[in-house]
Amino acid sequence: MTRFSTPFSPSPDTVESFGGGLTTCHGVTDMNTHALGKIRPINTQPTQAGNDFFRQIAELDAERQTVTATGLPALIRLSAIANRDTGQAGTVRRFLLGLYNGYRFPFNLVTLRGLDKVLFDDCMAVLALDARATAKEIHQYLDNGDTCFQRWAQGGAQ
């Protein structure tokens, strides 16, 4: 049995090599890294930074699920409204087109003030979907999204 120490290992008194790549440290068996001749760190506990990173990922995933659950039904409702020929429908169309391509279809946010509460809330849910879920472009969430958005871009409702 050979006792040795590497920059990555605990004190020499706690590490033993048994040949064949097996090493023990305080009774825990690990494999040597043969290419470098060193021991992989025994402690595989995540660091605080690692914990924070994974917590943030979990929070973002939870937020993504929430905004998707509320945003998709709102988008479906808004697309039905956008197919109508009313003042609010025009505002909804321009809002959706602005999300689709804000450079091609600039949208003045002040016009949202003219929507009733339900439509305004749906617009905010769809905005959150587009900003936070980011799984797809806004038109790709709808089965006929390409057709609808092209029709709206050419001037209007059904």
mmCIF file of C-alpha atoms in Angstrom:
data_model
loop_
_atom_site.group_PDB
_atom_site.id
_atom_site.type_symbol
_atom_site.label_atom_id
_atom_site.label_comp_id
_atom_site.label_asym_id
_atom_site.label_seq_id
_atom_site.Cartn_x
_atom_site.Cartn_y
_atom_site.Cartn_z
ATOM 1 C CA MET A 1 0.000 0.000 0.000
ATOM 2 C CA THR A 2 1.430 3.408 -1.018
ATOM 3 C CA ARG A 3 0.696 6.665 0.751
ATOM 4 C CA PHE A 4 0.860 9.837 -1.347
ATOM 5 C CA SER A 5 -0.409 13.384 -1.580
ATOM 6 C CA THR A 6 -1.475 15.587 -4.495
ATOM 7 C CA PRO A 7 -2.565 19.218 -4.627
ATOM 8 C CA PHE A 8 -6.143 17.954 -4.795
ATOM 9 C CA SER A 9 -6.063 15.462 -1.974
ATOM 10 C CA PRO A 10 -6.494 15.694 1.774
ATOM 11 C CA SER A 11 -3.530 15.182 4.091
ATOM 12 C CA PRO A 12 -1.196 12.267 3.242
ATOM 13 C CA ASP A 13 -2.300 10.411 6.337
ATOM 14 C CA THR A 14 -5.867 10.055 5.074
ATOM 15 C CA VAL A 15 -5.265 8.855 1.492
ATOM 16 C CA GLU A 16 -4.276 5.331 0.516
ATOM 17 C CA SER A 17 -3.706 3.892 -2.966
ATOM 18 C CA PHE A 18 -4.455 0.235 -3.593
ATOM 19 C CA GLY A 19 -3.339 0.062 -7.238
ATOM 20 C CA GLY A 20 -5.691 -0.329 -10.160
ATOM 21 C CA GLY A 21 -6.840 3.234 -9.693
ATOM 22 C CA LEU A 22 -8.748 2.799 -6.425
ATOM 23 C CA THR A 23 -8.092 5.235 -3.640
ATOM 24 C CA THR A 24 -9.689 5.684 -0.253
ATOM 25 C CA CYS A 25 -9.982 8.828 1.785
ATOM 26 C CA HIS A 26 -11.479 8.512 5.241
ATOM 27 C CA GLY A 27 -12.943 5.203 4.098
ATOM 28 C CA VAL A 28 -14.534 6.620 0.897
ATOM 29 C CA THR A 29 -13.426 4.907 -2.321
ATOM 30 C CA ASP A 30 -12.745 6.975 -5.445
ATOM 31 C CA MET A 31 -10.946 6.440 -8.750
ATOM 32 C CA ASN A 32 -7.541 7.912 -9.618
ATOM 33 C CA THR A 33 -7.290 10.085 -12.682
ATOM 34 C CA HIS A 34 -4.687 7.992 -14.495
ATOM 35 C CA ALA A 35 -3.864 10.602 -17.140
ATOM 36 C CA LEU A 36 -2.702 13.099 -14.535
ATOM 37 C CA GLY A 37 -1.804 10.672 -11.795
ATOM 38 C CA LYS A 38 -3.900 12.672 -9.374
ATOM 39 C CA ILE A 39 -6.944 11.971 -7.305
ATOM 40 C CA ARG A 40 -10.285 13.468 -8.183
ATOM 41 C CA PRO A 41 -11.608 15.543 -5.310
ATOM 42 C CA ILE A 42 -13.566 13.388 -2.909
ATOM 43 C CA ASN A 43 -15.832 16.238 -1.832
ATOM 44 C CA THR A 44 -18.554 16.497 -4.464
ATOM 45 C CA GLN A 45 -20.782 18.780 -2.435
ATOM 46 C CA PRO A 46 -21.898 21.750 -4.557
ATOM 47 C CA THR A 47 -20.483 25.139 -3.694
ATOM 48 C CA GLN A 48 -22.684 28.035 -2.615
ATOM 49 C CA ALA A 49 -22.282 29.515 -6.105
ATOM 50 C CA GLY A 50 -23.402 26.211 -7.592
ATOM 51 C CA ASN A 51 -26.389 26.078 -5.260
ATOM 52 C CA ASP A 52 -27.317 29.655 -6.178
ATOM 53 C CA PHE A 53 -27.016 28.870 -9.883
ATOM 54 C CA PHE A 54 -29.263 25.812 -9.690
ATOM 55 C CA ARG A 55 -31.762 27.690 -7.509
ATOM 56 C CA GLN A 56 -31.942 30.474 -10.109
ATOM 57 C CA ILE A 57 -32.449 27.924 -12.888
ATOM 58 C CA ALA A 58 -35.275 26.310 -10.910
ATOM 59 C CA GLU A 59 -36.886 29.713 -10.276
ATOM 60 C CA LEU A 60 -36.669 30.635 -13.968
ATOM 61 C CA ASP A 61 -38.182 27.298 -14.934
ATOM 62 C CA ALA A 62 -41.050 27.797 -12.471
ATOM 63 C CA GLU A 63 -41.637 31.305 -13.840
ATOM 64 C CA ARG A 64 -41.544 29.964 -17.413
ATOM 65 C CA GLN A 65 -44.186 27.373 -16.541
ATOM 66 C CA THR A 66 -46.382 29.985 -14.859
ATOM 67 C CA VAL A 67 -46.246 32.509 -17.699
ATOM 68 C CA THR A 68 -46.868 29.743 -20.226
ATOM 69 C CA ALA A 69 -49.906 28.491 -18.302
ATOM 70 C CA THR A 70 -51.445 31.982 -18.226
ATOM 71 C CA GLY A 71 -50.025 33.385 -21.464
ATOM 72 C CA LEU A 72 -51.113 30.703 -23.930
ATOM 73 C CA PRO A 73 -54.846 30.915 -23.145
ATOM 74 C CA ALA A 74 -54.562 34.719 -23.228
ATOM 75 C CA LEU A 75 -52.863 34.558 -26.635
ATOM 76 C CA ILE A 76 -55.643 32.346 -27.989
ATOM 77 C CA ARG A 77 -58.270 34.773 -26.692
ATOM 78 C CA LEU A 78 -56.418 37.771 -28.145
ATOM 79 C CA SER A 79 -55.999 36.119 -31.534
ATOM 80 C CA ALA A 80 -59.764 35.565 -31.665
ATOM 81 C CA ILE A 81 -60.312 39.250 -30.813
ATOM 82 C CA ALA A 82 -57.720 40.340 -33.395
ATOM 83 C CA ASN A 83 -59.776 38.646 -36.119
ATOM 84 C CA ARG A 84 -62.694 40.992 -35.464
ATOM 85 C CA ASP A 85 -63.281 44.413 -36.982
ATOM 86 C CA THR A 86 -63.487 46.707 -33.940
ATOM 87 C CA GLY A 87 -61.325 49.425 -32.436
ATOM 88 C CA GLN A 88 -60.113 47.190 -29.638
ATOM 89 C CA ALA A 89 -59.417 44.424 -32.154
ATOM 90 C CA GLY A 90 -57.189 46.810 -34.098
ATOM 91 C CA THR A 91 -55.244 47.636 -30.949
ATOM 92 C CA VAL A 92 -54.862 43.936 -30.139
ATOM 93 C CA ARG A 93 -53.686 43.207 -33.708
ATOM 94 C CA ARG A 94 -51.079 45.972 -33.559
ATOM 95 C CA PHE A 95 -49.943 44.770 -30.126
ATOM 96 C CA LEU A 96 -49.488 41.191 -31.353
ATOM 97 C CA LEU A 97 -47.742 42.362 -34.515
ATOM 98 C CA GLY A 98 -45.436 44.496 -32.372
ATOM 99 C CA LEU A 99 -44.439 41.401 -30.402
ATOM 100 C CA TYR A 100 -44.002 39.509 -33.668
ATOM 101 C CA ASN A 101 -41.661 42.122 -35.162
ATOM 102 C CA GLY A 102 -41.321 45.413 -33.306
ATOM 103 C CA TYR A 103 -39.122 46.982 -35.978
ATOM 104 C CA ARG A 104 -41.556 46.291 -38.788
ATOM 105 C CA PHE A 105 -44.681 46.931 -36.679
ATOM 106 C CA PRO A 106 -43.894 49.569 -34.043
ATOM 107 C CA PHE A 107 -46.536 49.717 -31.333
ATOM 108 C CA ASN A 108 -47.316 52.714 -29.131
ATOM 109 C CA LEU A 109 -47.901 51.337 -25.638
ATOM 110 C CA VAL A 110 -50.207 54.248 -24.768
ATOM 111 C CA THR A 111 -52.880 52.669 -26.993
ATOM 112 C CA LEU A 112 -53.187 49.838 -24.460
ATOM 113 C CA ARG A 113 -54.980 52.329 -22.213
ATOM 114 C CA GLY A 114 -57.964 52.123 -24.563
ATOM 115 C CA LEU A 115 -58.502 48.417 -23.926
ATOM 116 C CA ASP A 116 -60.959 47.097 -21.399
ATOM 117 C CA LYS A 117 -59.476 45.415 -18.313
ATOM 118 C CA VAL A 118 -59.802 41.828 -19.538
ATOM 119 C CA LEU A 119 -58.066 42.554 -22.847
ATOM 120 C CA PHE A 120 -55.389 44.632 -21.124
ATOM 121 C CA ASP A 121 -54.692 41.791 -18.670
ATOM 122 C CA ASP A 122 -54.503 39.321 -21.554
ATOM 123 C CA CYS A 123 -52.009 41.597 -23.332
ATOM 124 C CA MET A 124 -49.848 41.685 -20.199
ATOM 125 C CA ALA A 125 -49.995 37.884 -19.910
ATOM 126 C CA VAL A 126 -48.946 37.517 -23.551
ATOM 127 C CA LEU A 127 -46.159 40.057 -23.072
ATOM 128 C CA ALA A 128 -44.888 38.017 -20.105
ATOM 129 C CA LEU A 129 -45.128 34.848 -22.208
ATOM 130 C CA ASP A 130 -43.075 36.437 -24.967
ATOM 131 C CA ALA A 131 -40.530 37.948 -22.566
ATOM 132 C CA ARG A 132 -40.075 35.078 -20.108
ATOM 133 C CA ALA A 133 -40.989 31.775 -21.738
ATOM 134 C CA THR A 134 -38.982 32.446 -24.911
ATOM 135 C CA ALA A 135 -39.619 28.906 -26.148
ATOM 136 C CA LYS A 136 -41.019 30.115 -29.458
ATOM 137 C CA GLU A 137 -41.694 33.265 -31.373
ATOM 138 C CA ILE A 138 -45.145 34.589 -30.538
ATOM 139 C CA HIS A 139 -46.801 33.515 -33.809
ATOM 140 C CA GLN A 140 -45.491 29.955 -33.423
ATOM 141 C CA TYR A 141 -47.643 29.299 -30.364
ATOM 142 C CA LEU A 142 -50.771 29.357 -32.549
ATOM 143 C CA ASP A 143 -51.654 26.511 -34.911
ATOM 144 C CA ASN A 144 -52.336 28.948 -37.739
ATOM 145 C CA GLY A 145 -50.042 31.680 -36.433
ATOM 146 C CA ASP A 146 -48.161 32.330 -39.678
ATOM 147 C CA THR A 147 -51.407 32.784 -41.597
ATOM 148 C CA CYS A 148 -53.007 35.003 -38.949
ATOM 149 C CA PHE A 149 -50.009 37.258 -38.521
ATOM 150 C CA GLN A 150 -49.533 37.637 -42.276
ATOM 151 C CA ARG A 151 -53.210 38.541 -42.673
ATOM 152 C CA TRP A 152 -53.021 41.057 -39.832
ATOM 153 C CA ALA A 153 -49.840 42.520 -41.321
ATOM 154 C CA GLN A 154 -51.623 43.050 -44.634
ATOM 155 C CA GLY A 155 -54.306 45.087 -43.010
ATOM 156 C CA GLY A 156 -56.741 43.402 -40.906
ATOM 157 C CA ALA A 157 -59.292 40.995 -39.668
ATOM 158 C CA GLN A 158 -60.732 37.961 -41.382
#
